[in-house]
XYZ file of C-alpha atoms in Angstrom:
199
model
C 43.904 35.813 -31.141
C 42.491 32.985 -32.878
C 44.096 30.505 -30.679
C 42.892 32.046 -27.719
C 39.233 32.195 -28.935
C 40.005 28.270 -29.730
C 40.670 27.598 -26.467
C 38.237 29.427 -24.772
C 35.115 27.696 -26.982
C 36.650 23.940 -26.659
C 36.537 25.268 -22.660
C 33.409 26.344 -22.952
C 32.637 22.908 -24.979
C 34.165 21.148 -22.130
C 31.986 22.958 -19.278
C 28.659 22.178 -21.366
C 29.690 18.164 -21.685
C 29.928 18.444 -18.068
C 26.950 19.813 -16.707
C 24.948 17.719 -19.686
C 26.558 14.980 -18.095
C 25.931 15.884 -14.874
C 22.104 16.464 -15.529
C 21.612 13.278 -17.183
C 22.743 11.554 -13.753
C 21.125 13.743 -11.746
C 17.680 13.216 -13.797
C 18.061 9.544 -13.932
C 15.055 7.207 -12.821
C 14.823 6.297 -9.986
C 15.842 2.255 -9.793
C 12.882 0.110 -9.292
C 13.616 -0.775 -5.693
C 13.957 2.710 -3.991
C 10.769 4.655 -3.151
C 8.055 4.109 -1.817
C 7.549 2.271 1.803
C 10.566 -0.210 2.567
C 9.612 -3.864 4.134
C 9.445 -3.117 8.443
C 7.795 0.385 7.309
C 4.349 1.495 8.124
C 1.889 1.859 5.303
C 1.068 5.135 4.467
C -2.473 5.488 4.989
C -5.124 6.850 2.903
C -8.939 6.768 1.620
C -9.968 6.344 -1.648
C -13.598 6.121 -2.976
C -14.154 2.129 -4.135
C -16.811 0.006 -5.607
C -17.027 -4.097 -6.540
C -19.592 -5.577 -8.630
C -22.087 -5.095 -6.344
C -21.279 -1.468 -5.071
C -20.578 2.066 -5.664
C -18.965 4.259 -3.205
C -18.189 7.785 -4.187
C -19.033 9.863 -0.861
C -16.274 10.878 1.139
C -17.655 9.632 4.425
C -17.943 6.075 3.002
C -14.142 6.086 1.325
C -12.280 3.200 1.843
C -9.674 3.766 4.658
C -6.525 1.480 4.891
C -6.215 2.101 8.494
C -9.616 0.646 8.960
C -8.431 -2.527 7.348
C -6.425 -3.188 10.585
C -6.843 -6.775 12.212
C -6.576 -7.929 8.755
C -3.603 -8.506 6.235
C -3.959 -6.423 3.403
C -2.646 -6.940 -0.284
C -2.254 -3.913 -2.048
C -2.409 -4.301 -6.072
C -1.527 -1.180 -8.092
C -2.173 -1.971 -11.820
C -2.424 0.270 -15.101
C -6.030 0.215 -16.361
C -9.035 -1.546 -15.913
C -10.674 -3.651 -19.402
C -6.890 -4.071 -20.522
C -5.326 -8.110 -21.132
C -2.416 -7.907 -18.684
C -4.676 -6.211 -16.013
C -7.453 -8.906 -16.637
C -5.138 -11.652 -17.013
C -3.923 -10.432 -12.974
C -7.513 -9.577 -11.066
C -9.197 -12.622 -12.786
C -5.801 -14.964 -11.325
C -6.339 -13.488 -8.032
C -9.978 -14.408 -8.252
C -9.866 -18.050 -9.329
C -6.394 -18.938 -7.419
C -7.125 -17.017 -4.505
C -10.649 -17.838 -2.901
C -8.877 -18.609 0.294
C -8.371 -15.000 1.509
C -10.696 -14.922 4.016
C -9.003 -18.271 6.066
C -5.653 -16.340 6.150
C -7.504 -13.392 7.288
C -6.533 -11.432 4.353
C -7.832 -8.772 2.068
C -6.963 -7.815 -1.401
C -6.990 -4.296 -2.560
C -6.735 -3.264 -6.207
C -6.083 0.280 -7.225
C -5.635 1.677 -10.402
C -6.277 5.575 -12.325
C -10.008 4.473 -13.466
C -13.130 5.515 -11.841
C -15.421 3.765 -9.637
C -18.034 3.488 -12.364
C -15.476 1.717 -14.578
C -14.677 -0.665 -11.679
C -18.429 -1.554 -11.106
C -18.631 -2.386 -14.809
C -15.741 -4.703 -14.689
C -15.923 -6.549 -11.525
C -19.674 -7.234 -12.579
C -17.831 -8.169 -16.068
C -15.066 -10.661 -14.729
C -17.303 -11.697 -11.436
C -14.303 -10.159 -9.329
C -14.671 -11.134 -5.311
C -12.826 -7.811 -4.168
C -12.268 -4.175 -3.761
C -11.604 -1.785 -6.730
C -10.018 1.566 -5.409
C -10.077 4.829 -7.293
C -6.335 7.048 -6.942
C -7.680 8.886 -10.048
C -4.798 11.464 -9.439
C -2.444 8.581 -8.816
C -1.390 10.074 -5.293
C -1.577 6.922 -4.007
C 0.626 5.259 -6.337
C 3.210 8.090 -6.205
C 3.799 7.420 -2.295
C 3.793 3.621 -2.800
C 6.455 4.309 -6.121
C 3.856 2.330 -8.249
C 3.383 5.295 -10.955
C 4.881 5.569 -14.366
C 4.409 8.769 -16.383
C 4.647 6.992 -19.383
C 1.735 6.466 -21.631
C 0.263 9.320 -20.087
C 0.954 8.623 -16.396
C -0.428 5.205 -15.579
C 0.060 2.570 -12.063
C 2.597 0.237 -12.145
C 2.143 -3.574 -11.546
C 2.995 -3.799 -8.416
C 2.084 -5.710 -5.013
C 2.503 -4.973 -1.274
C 1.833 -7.125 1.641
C 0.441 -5.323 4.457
C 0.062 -6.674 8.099
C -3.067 -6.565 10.315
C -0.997 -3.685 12.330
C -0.802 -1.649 9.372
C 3.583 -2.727 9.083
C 4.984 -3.407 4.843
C 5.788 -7.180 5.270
C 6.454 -7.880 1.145
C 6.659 -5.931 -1.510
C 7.503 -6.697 -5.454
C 7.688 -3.365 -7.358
C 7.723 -5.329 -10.892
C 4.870 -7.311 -10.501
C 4.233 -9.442 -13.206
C 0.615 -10.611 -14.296
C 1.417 -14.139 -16.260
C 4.166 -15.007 -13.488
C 3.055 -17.968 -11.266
C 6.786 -17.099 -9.951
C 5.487 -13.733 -8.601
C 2.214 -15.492 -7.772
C 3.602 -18.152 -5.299
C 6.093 -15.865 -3.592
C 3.619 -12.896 -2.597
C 1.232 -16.196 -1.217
C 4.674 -17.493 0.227
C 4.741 -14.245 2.119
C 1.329 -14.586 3.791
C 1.494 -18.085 4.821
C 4.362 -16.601 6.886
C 1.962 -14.074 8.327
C -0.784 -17.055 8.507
C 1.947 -19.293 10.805
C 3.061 -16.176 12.927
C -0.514 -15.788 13.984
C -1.514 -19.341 14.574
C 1.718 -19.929 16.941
């Protein structure tokens, strides 16, 4: 009798490892380059209230559409939080290294969690050139697979090259803000674009 009952708990200890096991794979994060739209993709679209240092835009009829970007390629920038040192270190390298936008008919898009109100304050802060989006729910950054839950559920670093017909051309999912590295191949990307144009 007390053999049998043996057996049948290390079976039962067996079945648990098992499914434990089997959980643990199953609940495993996702790796860093699936999810999210894949290079020759559309974009998903969406509209997002915005603001620079300049501008507030909170009314739904005056959201920020990415479809209405089209004729123009559009760099996406999901990052965790506005006032923090990586996040200032990025929008202020985009600002002094990248005044050339316009001439390869390009726009640059930075979303994170923080309101519009917190944007105004730090574009006007940093004397930032471009467009601060609001995903306050991080919607946005859950269909472009640029949210973390940790910390509370903030945006990834991460960058996405958009075409002027609305098609992924370039994305980097680990985006990193002191990288010149990460820097010179999203700009690498959109001289590409620039060249395709022009021929």
């Amino acid at each position: 009798m007390r053999t049998r009952i043996f057996s049948l708990l290390l079976i039962l200890g067996l079945v648990i490892a098992v499914a434990s096991g089997q959980d643990k794979k199953d609940s495993k994060p996702a790796d860093a380059s699936s999810g999210g739209p894949q290079v020759g993709q559309p974009a998903p679209d969406f509209e997002l209230p915005w603001a620079t240092q300049t501008e507030i835009h909170t009314k739904k009829d005056e959201w920020l559409k990415l479809s209405g970007q089209r004729g123009s390629n559009v760099i996406l920038a999901f990052y965790p939080a506005d006032w923090s040192g990586g996040c200032t270190t990025e929008v202020c390298t985009f600002r002094d290294n990248w005044n050339d936008l316009a001439k390869l008919n390009a726009k640059l898009l930075a979303i994170s969690g923080d309101y519009v109100f917190s944007h105004h304050e730090w574009a006007k802060s940093h004397k930032l050139t471009f467009t601060l989006l609001q995903d306050h729910d991080h919607a946005i950054a859950k269909s472009y697979a640029s949210f973390q839950s940790a910390l509370g559920g903030i945006n990834k670093r991460t960058v996405y090259l958009i075409d002027k017909n609305g098609t992924v051309r370039y994305r980097n999912l680990n985006f990193r803000a002191t990288v010149k590295d990460d820097y010179d191949a999203l700009r690498a990307e959109l001289m590409k674009l620039q060249e395709t144009a022009s021929r």
